[in-house]
mmCIF file of C-alpha atoms in Angstrom:
data_model
loop_
_atom_site.group_PDB
_atom_site.id
_atom_site.type_symbol
_atom_site.label_atom_id
_atom_site.label_comp_id
_atom_site.label_asym_id
_atom_site.label_seq_id
_atom_site.Cartn_x
_atom_site.Cartn_y
_atom_site.Cartn_z
ATOM 1 C CA MET A 1 -154.577 115.494 -117.425
ATOM 2 C CA PRO A 2 -150.891 115.209 -117.842
ATOM 3 C CA PRO A 3 -148.551 115.505 -114.784
ATOM 4 C CA LEU A 4 -147.723 118.879 -113.516
ATOM 5 C CA SER A 5 -144.306 119.834 -114.757
ATOM 6 C CA LYS A 6 -142.894 121.014 -111.410
ATOM 7 C CA HIS A 7 -144.819 119.354 -108.643
ATOM 8 C CA PRO A 8 -146.127 116.039 -109.938
ATOM 9 C CA PHE A 9 -146.797 114.665 -106.450
ATOM 10 C CA GLN A 10 -148.706 117.824 -105.160
ATOM 11 C CA LEU A 11 -152.274 117.200 -103.869
ATOM 12 C CA SER A 12 -153.126 120.768 -102.832
ATOM 13 C CA GLY A 13 -156.770 121.366 -103.155
ATOM 14 C CA GLU A 14 -157.730 117.574 -103.111
ATOM 15 C CA VAL A 15 -159.773 115.732 -100.616
ATOM 16 C CA ALA A 16 -158.737 112.227 -99.695
ATOM 17 C CA LEU A 17 -160.633 109.739 -97.619
ATOM 18 C CA VAL A 18 -158.678 106.753 -96.137
ATOM 19 C CA THR A 19 -160.676 103.863 -94.683
ATOM 20 C CA GLY A 20 -159.149 102.175 -91.622
ATOM 21 C CA GLY A 21 -157.196 105.507 -91.191
ATOM 22 C CA GLY A 22 -156.762 105.385 -87.499
ATOM 23 C CA ARG A 23 -153.878 103.101 -87.223
ATOM 24 C CA GLY A 24 -151.072 101.182 -88.973
ATOM 25 C CA ILE A 25 -150.844 101.607 -92.826
ATOM 26 C CA GLY A 26 -153.984 103.653 -93.057
ATOM 27 C CA ARG A 27 -152.663 106.229 -90.517
ATOM 28 C CA ALA A 28 -149.432 106.470 -92.568
ATOM 29 C CA CYS A 29 -151.369 106.887 -95.707
ATOM 30 C CA ALA A 30 -153.439 109.706 -94.063
ATOM 31 C CA LEU A 31 -150.239 111.494 -92.899
ATOM 32 C CA GLY A 32 -148.610 111.079 -96.296
ATOM 33 C CA LEU A 33 -151.524 112.406 -98.227
ATOM 34 C CA ALA A 34 -151.671 115.364 -95.868
ATOM 35 C CA GLU A 35 -148.008 116.042 -96.388
ATOM 36 C CA ALA A 36 -148.626 116.165 -100.133
ATOM 37 C CA GLY A 37 -151.318 118.930 -99.448
ATOM 38 C CA ALA A 38 -154.496 117.072 -99.364
ATOM 39 C CA ARG A 39 -157.377 117.559 -96.979
ATOM 40 C CA VAL A 40 -157.728 114.181 -95.434
ATOM 41 C CA VAL A 41 -160.753 112.315 -93.921
ATOM 42 C CA LEU A 42 -159.733 109.352 -91.697
ATOM 43 C CA ALA A 43 -162.653 106.962 -91.616
ATOM 44 C CA ASP A 44 -162.539 104.086 -88.971
ATOM 45 C CA LEU A 45 -164.806 102.037 -86.724
ATOM 46 C CA PRO A 46 -166.653 104.023 -84.118
ATOM 47 C CA GLU A 47 -164.577 102.245 -81.353
ATOM 48 C CA ARG A 48 -161.324 103.485 -83.027
ATOM 49 C CA MET A 49 -162.271 107.156 -83.289
ATOM 50 C CA GLU A 50 -159.826 108.061 -80.421
ATOM 51 C CA GLU A 51 -157.032 106.729 -82.538
ATOM 52 C CA ALA A 52 -158.295 108.483 -85.616
ATOM 53 C CA GLN A 53 -158.556 111.759 -83.733
ATOM 54 C CA GLY A 54 -155.050 111.294 -82.628
ATOM 55 C CA ALA A 55 -153.899 111.243 -86.254
ATOM 56 C CA VAL A 56 -156.199 114.167 -87.020
ATOM 57 C CA ALA A 57 -154.388 116.093 -84.324
ATOM 58 C CA GLU A 58 -151.026 115.154 -85.644
ATOM 59 C CA ILE A 59 -152.036 116.398 -89.189
ATOM 60 C CA ARG A 60 -153.418 119.602 -87.818
ATOM 61 C CA GLU A 61 -150.116 120.319 -85.770
ATOM 62 C CA ARG A 62 -148.238 120.050 -89.011
ATOM 63 C CA GLY A 63 -150.524 122.684 -90.630
ATOM 64 C CA GLY A 64 -152.907 120.308 -92.500
ATOM 65 C CA LYS A 65 -156.605 119.836 -92.572
ATOM 66 C CA ALA A 66 -158.093 116.638 -91.397
ATOM 67 C CA LEU A 67 -161.343 115.184 -90.095
ATOM 68 C CA ALA A 68 -162.211 111.792 -88.492
ATOM 69 C CA LEU A 69 -165.511 110.097 -89.170
ATOM 70 C CA PRO A 70 -167.004 106.653 -88.236
ATOM 71 C CA LEU A 71 -167.260 104.103 -90.850
ATOM 72 C CA ASP A 72 -168.004 100.356 -90.941
ATOM 73 C CA VAL A 73 -167.311 99.035 -94.418
ATOM 74 C CA ARG A 74 -169.589 96.024 -93.700
ATOM 75 C CA SER A 75 -172.464 98.415 -93.800
ATOM 76 C CA LEU A 76 -173.707 100.022 -96.960
ATOM 77 C CA PRO A 77 -175.638 102.767 -94.965
ATOM 78 C CA SER A 78 -172.473 103.445 -92.988
ATOM 79 C CA MET A 79 -170.460 103.898 -96.118
ATOM 80 C CA GLU A 80 -173.169 106.311 -97.641
ATOM 81 C CA GLY A 81 -173.379 108.366 -94.457
ATOM 82 C CA CYS A 82 -169.403 108.696 -94.121
ATOM 83 C CA LEU A 83 -169.209 109.830 -97.695
ATOM 84 C CA GLU A 84 -172.018 112.124 -97.456
ATOM 85 C CA GLU A 85 -170.555 113.792 -94.342
ATOM 86 C CA ALA A 86 -167.034 113.898 -95.776
ATOM 87 C CA TRP A 87 -168.346 115.812 -98.874
ATOM 88 C CA ARG A 88 -170.395 118.194 -96.747
ATOM 89 C CA GLN A 89 -167.537 119.082 -94.349
ATOM 90 C CA MET A 90 -164.441 118.824 -96.554
ATOM 91 C CA GLY A 91 -165.647 118.935 -100.188
ATOM 92 C CA PRO A 92 -165.557 116.533 -103.007
ATOM 93 C CA VAL A 93 -163.842 113.353 -102.157
ATOM 94 C CA GLN A 94 -161.771 112.809 -105.365
ATOM 95 C CA ILE A 95 -159.172 110.480 -103.672
ATOM 96 C CA LEU A 96 -160.297 107.135 -101.928
ATOM 97 C CA VAL A 97 -157.885 104.860 -100.266
ATOM 98 C CA ASN A 98 -159.649 101.587 -99.442
ATOM 99 C CA ASN A 99 -157.331 100.456 -96.795
ATOM 100 C CA ALA A 100 -159.556 98.809 -94.139
ATOM 101 C CA GLY A 101 -158.929 95.129 -93.798
ATOM 102 C CA ILE A 102 -158.920 92.294 -91.452
ATOM 103 C CA GLN A 103 -156.923 89.025 -91.154
ATOM 104 C CA ILE A 104 -158.037 85.710 -89.702
ATOM 105 C CA ALA A 105 -155.084 83.377 -89.937
ATOM 106 C CA LYS A 106 -156.121 79.697 -89.827
ATOM 107 C CA PRO A 107 -155.161 76.371 -91.585
ATOM 108 C CA ALA A 108 -157.573 75.896 -94.394
ATOM 109 C CA LEU A 109 -158.914 72.785 -92.788
ATOM 110 C CA GLU A 110 -159.864 74.952 -89.670
ATOM 111 C CA VAL A 111 -161.504 77.946 -91.444
ATOM 112 C CA GLU A 112 -165.209 78.307 -90.406
ATOM 113 C CA GLU A 113 -167.890 79.925 -92.535
ATOM 114 C CA GLU A 114 -168.004 82.880 -90.310
ATOM 115 C CA ASP A 115 -164.202 83.442 -90.658
ATOM 116 C CA TRP A 116 -164.650 83.310 -94.504
ATOM 117 C CA ASP A 117 -167.574 85.588 -94.526
ATOM 118 C CA ALA A 118 -165.904 88.159 -92.186
ATOM 119 C CA VAL A 119 -162.718 88.376 -94.138
ATOM 120 C CA LEU A 120 -164.388 88.756 -97.567
ATOM 121 C CA ALA A 121 -166.932 91.225 -96.239
ATOM 122 C CA VAL A 122 -164.280 93.691 -95.072
ATOM 123 C CA ASN A 123 -161.427 92.963 -97.614
ATOM 124 C CA LEU A 124 -163.534 92.519 -100.780
ATOM 125 C CA LYS A 125 -167.244 93.443 -100.503
ATOM 126 C CA GLY A 126 -166.396 96.577 -98.579
ATOM 127 C CA VAL A 127 -163.762 97.666 -101.203
ATOM 128 C CA PHE A 128 -166.302 97.115 -104.017
ATOM 129 C CA PHE A 129 -169.225 99.025 -102.443
ATOM 130 C CA MET A 130 -167.054 101.820 -101.041
ATOM 131 C CA SER A 131 -165.633 102.220 -104.669
ATOM 132 C CA GLN A 132 -168.989 102.105 -106.216
ATOM 133 C CA LYS A 133 -170.475 104.717 -104.066
ATOM 134 C CA ALA A 134 -167.532 107.079 -104.281
ATOM 135 C CA ALA A 135 -167.392 106.754 -108.090
ATOM 136 C CA ARG A 136 -171.148 107.171 -108.368
ATOM 137 C CA ARG A 137 -171.068 110.488 -106.639
ATOM 138 C CA LEU A 138 -168.027 111.714 -108.781
ATOM 139 C CA ILE A 139 -169.758 110.715 -111.927
ATOM 140 C CA GLU A 140 -172.927 112.547 -110.953
ATOM 141 C CA GLU A 141 -170.856 115.702 -110.247
ATOM 142 C CA GLY A 142 -168.692 115.205 -113.389
ATOM 143 C CA LEU A 143 -165.466 115.147 -111.432
ATOM 144 C CA PRO A 144 -162.244 113.092 -112.014
ATOM 145 C CA GLY A 145 -161.051 110.822 -109.211
ATOM 146 C CA SER A 146 -158.370 108.418 -108.082
ATOM 147 C CA ILE A 147 -159.337 105.267 -106.178
ATOM 148 C CA ILE A 148 -156.629 103.178 -104.567
ATOM 149 C CA GLN A 149 -157.225 99.639 -103.220
ATOM 150 C CA MET A 150 -155.134 97.971 -100.578
ATOM 151 C CA ALA A 151 -154.358 94.575 -101.953
ATOM 152 C CA SER A 152 -151.496 92.269 -100.833
ATOM 153 C CA GLN A 153 -148.645 90.072 -102.239
ATOM 154 C CA ASN A 154 -150.941 87.281 -100.817
ATOM 155 C CA GLY A 155 -153.228 88.067 -103.700
ATOM 156 C CA LEU A 156 -150.419 87.069 -106.072
ATOM 157 C CA VAL A 157 -148.787 84.146 -104.301
ATOM 158 C CA GLY A 158 -149.935 81.626 -101.760
ATOM 159 C CA TYR A 159 -148.869 81.560 -98.120
ATOM 160 C CA TYR A 160 -149.804 79.274 -95.269
ATOM 161 C CA ARG A 161 -152.905 80.054 -93.132
ATOM 162 C CA ARG A 162 -154.170 82.647 -95.700
ATOM 163 C CA ALA A 163 -156.939 80.932 -97.627
ATOM 164 C CA ALA A 164 -159.616 83.523 -97.144
ATOM 165 C CA TYR A 165 -157.230 86.488 -97.019
ATOM 166 C CA GLY A 166 -155.507 85.501 -100.139
ATOM 167 C CA ALA A 167 -158.799 84.834 -102.029
ATOM 168 C CA ALA A 168 -159.967 88.335 -101.001
ATOM 169 C CA LYS A 169 -156.857 90.120 -101.952
ATOM 170 C CA ALA A 170 -156.723 88.176 -105.357
ATOM 171 C CA GLY A 171 -160.326 89.579 -105.921
ATOM 172 C CA VAL A 172 -159.274 93.084 -105.085
ATOM 173 C CA ILE A 173 -156.555 92.879 -107.644
ATOM 174 C CA ASN A 174 -158.984 91.789 -110.513
ATOM 175 C CA LEU A 175 -161.629 94.029 -109.192
ATOM 176 C CA THR A 176 -159.156 97.004 -109.720
ATOM 177 C CA ARG A 177 -158.817 95.988 -113.316
ATOM 178 C CA VAL A 178 -162.584 95.751 -113.950
ATOM 179 C CA LEU A 179 -163.353 99.162 -112.337
ATOM 180 C CA ALA A 180 -160.435 100.836 -114.158
ATOM 181 C CA LEU A 181 -161.753 99.573 -117.466
ATOM 182 C CA GLU A 182 -165.557 100.629 -116.630
ATOM 183 C CA TRP A 183 -164.574 104.066 -115.209
ATOM 184 C CA ALA A 184 -161.748 105.138 -117.498
ATOM 185 C CA GLU A 185 -164.082 107.051 -119.648
ATOM 186 C CA LYS A 186 -165.260 109.076 -116.679
ATOM 187 C CA ASN A 187 -161.731 110.021 -115.778
ATOM 188 C CA ILE A 188 -161.663 107.922 -112.646
ATOM 189 C CA ARG A 189 -158.417 105.954 -112.234
ATOM 190 C CA VAL A 190 -158.362 102.707 -110.122
ATOM 191 C CA ASN A 191 -155.087 101.192 -109.033
ATOM 192 C CA ALA A 192 -153.928 99.147 -106.228
ATOM 193 C CA VAL A 193 -150.905 98.447 -104.056
ATOM 194 C CA ALA A 194 -149.788 94.940 -102.918
ATOM 195 C CA PRO A 195 -147.537 95.161 -99.959
ATOM 196 C CA THR A 196 -145.629 92.396 -98.374
ATOM 197 C CA PHE A 197 -145.528 92.073 -94.553
ATOM 198 C CA ILE A 198 -145.372 95.513 -92.923
ATOM 199 C CA ARG A 199 -144.150 96.516 -89.594
ATOM 200 C CA THR A 200 -147.250 97.825 -87.893
ATOM 201 C CA PRO A 201 -148.357 97.386 -84.403
ATOM 202 C CA LEU A 202 -150.508 94.325 -85.266
ATOM 203 C CA GLY A 203 -147.831 93.056 -87.634
ATOM 204 C CA GLU A 204 -145.224 93.121 -85.027
ATOM 205 C CA GLN A 205 -147.175 90.649 -82.860
ATOM 206 C CA THR A 206 -146.968 88.116 -85.652
ATOM 207 C CA LEU A 207 -143.266 88.862 -86.556
ATOM 208 C CA ALA A 208 -142.479 88.409 -82.950
ATOM 209 C CA GLN A 209 -142.776 84.653 -83.559
ATOM 210 C CA GLU A 210 -139.177 83.785 -84.364
ATOM 211 C CA ASP A 211 -139.859 80.824 -86.749
ATOM 212 C CA PHE A 212 -142.362 82.854 -88.614
ATOM 213 C CA ARG A 213 -140.182 85.961 -88.876
ATOM 214 C CA ARG A 214 -137.255 83.797 -90.045
ATOM 215 C CA ASP A 215 -139.469 82.221 -92.840
ATOM 216 C CA ILE A 216 -140.844 85.537 -93.976
ATOM 217 C CA LEU A 217 -137.351 87.094 -94.222
ATOM 218 C CA SER A 218 -135.949 84.195 -96.135
ATOM 219 C CA ARG A 219 -138.464 84.858 -98.967
ATOM 220 C CA ILE A 220 -137.777 88.568 -99.213
ATOM 221 C CA PRO A 221 -134.641 89.254 -101.393
ATOM 222 C CA LEU A 222 -134.113 92.687 -99.737
ATOM 223 C CA GLY A 223 -133.984 90.947 -96.413
ATOM 224 C CA ARG A 224 -136.454 93.014 -94.451
ATOM 225 C CA VAL A 225 -140.227 93.661 -94.086
ATOM 226 C CA GLY A 226 -141.765 96.999 -95.124
ATOM 227 C CA GLU A 227 -142.537 100.126 -93.246
ATOM 228 C CA PRO A 228 -146.007 101.867 -93.256
ATOM 229 C CA GLU A 229 -144.410 104.881 -94.701
ATOM 230 C CA GLU A 230 -143.269 103.012 -97.669
ATOM 231 C CA VAL A 231 -146.841 101.938 -98.617
ATOM 232 C CA ALA A 232 -148.002 105.491 -98.016
ATOM 233 C CA ALA A 233 -145.412 106.857 -100.571
ATOM 234 C CA ALA A 234 -146.909 104.518 -103.213
ATOM 235 C CA VAL A 235 -150.420 105.534 -102.335
ATOM 236 C CA VAL A 236 -149.418 109.224 -102.563
ATOM 237 C CA PHE A 237 -147.851 108.408 -106.059
ATOM 238 C CA LEU A 238 -151.056 106.803 -107.271
ATOM 239 C CA ALA A 239 -153.281 109.616 -105.897
ATOM 240 C CA SER A 240 -151.139 112.253 -107.605
ATOM 241 C CA PRO A 241 -150.728 113.613 -111.178
ATOM 242 C CA ALA A 242 -147.455 111.733 -111.364
ATOM 243 C CA SER A 243 -149.424 108.586 -112.075
ATOM 244 C CA SER A 244 -151.887 110.207 -114.448
ATOM 245 C CA LEU A 245 -151.311 107.551 -117.167
ATOM 246 C CA MET A 246 -151.882 104.651 -114.788
ATOM 247 C CA THR A 247 -155.063 102.806 -114.150
ATOM 248 C CA GLY A 248 -155.875 99.094 -113.593
ATOM 249 C CA SER A 249 -152.331 98.536 -112.302
ATOM 250 C CA THR A 250 -151.194 96.894 -109.087
ATOM 251 C CA LEU A 251 -147.902 98.236 -107.582
ATOM 252 C CA VAL A 252 -146.178 95.349 -105.797
ATOM 253 C CA LEU A 253 -144.235 96.440 -102.645
ATOM 254 C CA ASP A 254 -142.698 93.142 -101.774
ATOM 255 C CA GLY A 255 -138.913 93.346 -101.430
ATOM 256 C CA GLY A 256 -138.775 91.098 -104.410
ATOM 257 C CA TRP A 257 -140.817 88.205 -102.898
ATOM 258 C CA THR A 258 -142.776 87.619 -106.194
ATOM 259 C CA ALA A 259 -139.804 88.062 -108.393
ATOM 260 C CA VAL A 260 -138.414 84.669 -107.214
#
């Protein structure tokens, strides 16, 4: 449908599920979607439920509706169970944000098979099967949807110690195109965001290394790393009627890194 004339970013009545929603970018995305009016499911690993519940409490304090559910995107049964419970408790999940991801930063010569398998299992395989399961349910019910993948600038350009991660994120970008083509006739849009380095609690540990931070900032024309809320704003846009003509696209949030 075309964008709403007055409130194109409004998500009232929608249900959004954010994987890896308990911390960092995922938490910011959940809060942003809730601020736009969506009922939000924060899905994260069982051992991170306390963090997810904290975000749920924050959303509820602001007058929103939210739910925390356990999810391991390395497990297809876990995906199925999470989606089923989300639909049962909150209603049809028409917005899916595939945010869960991991990073194992090693020189390419030191990457072990288990490193490679772990990174691709979460960052690419998990994204595909979570998308597939959500889309299958929407198609069965005849409902439209918006699926948003968390890619990375590292899927567009090379960077040191990111062999597995860069390969997975490049896969996410092209996977986004393929799913968009296949599901367009079902009115399911699939887009991605590709952030640069973002100031999350985990990212701060890496950026605390002075040489690394200096190198990163030298590559970003805007001269700074991103904030989780800036990624969340792009996710809200892609989830909303404001982006109703977009599918198969990747929004690059990199401060100009890939423009050089």
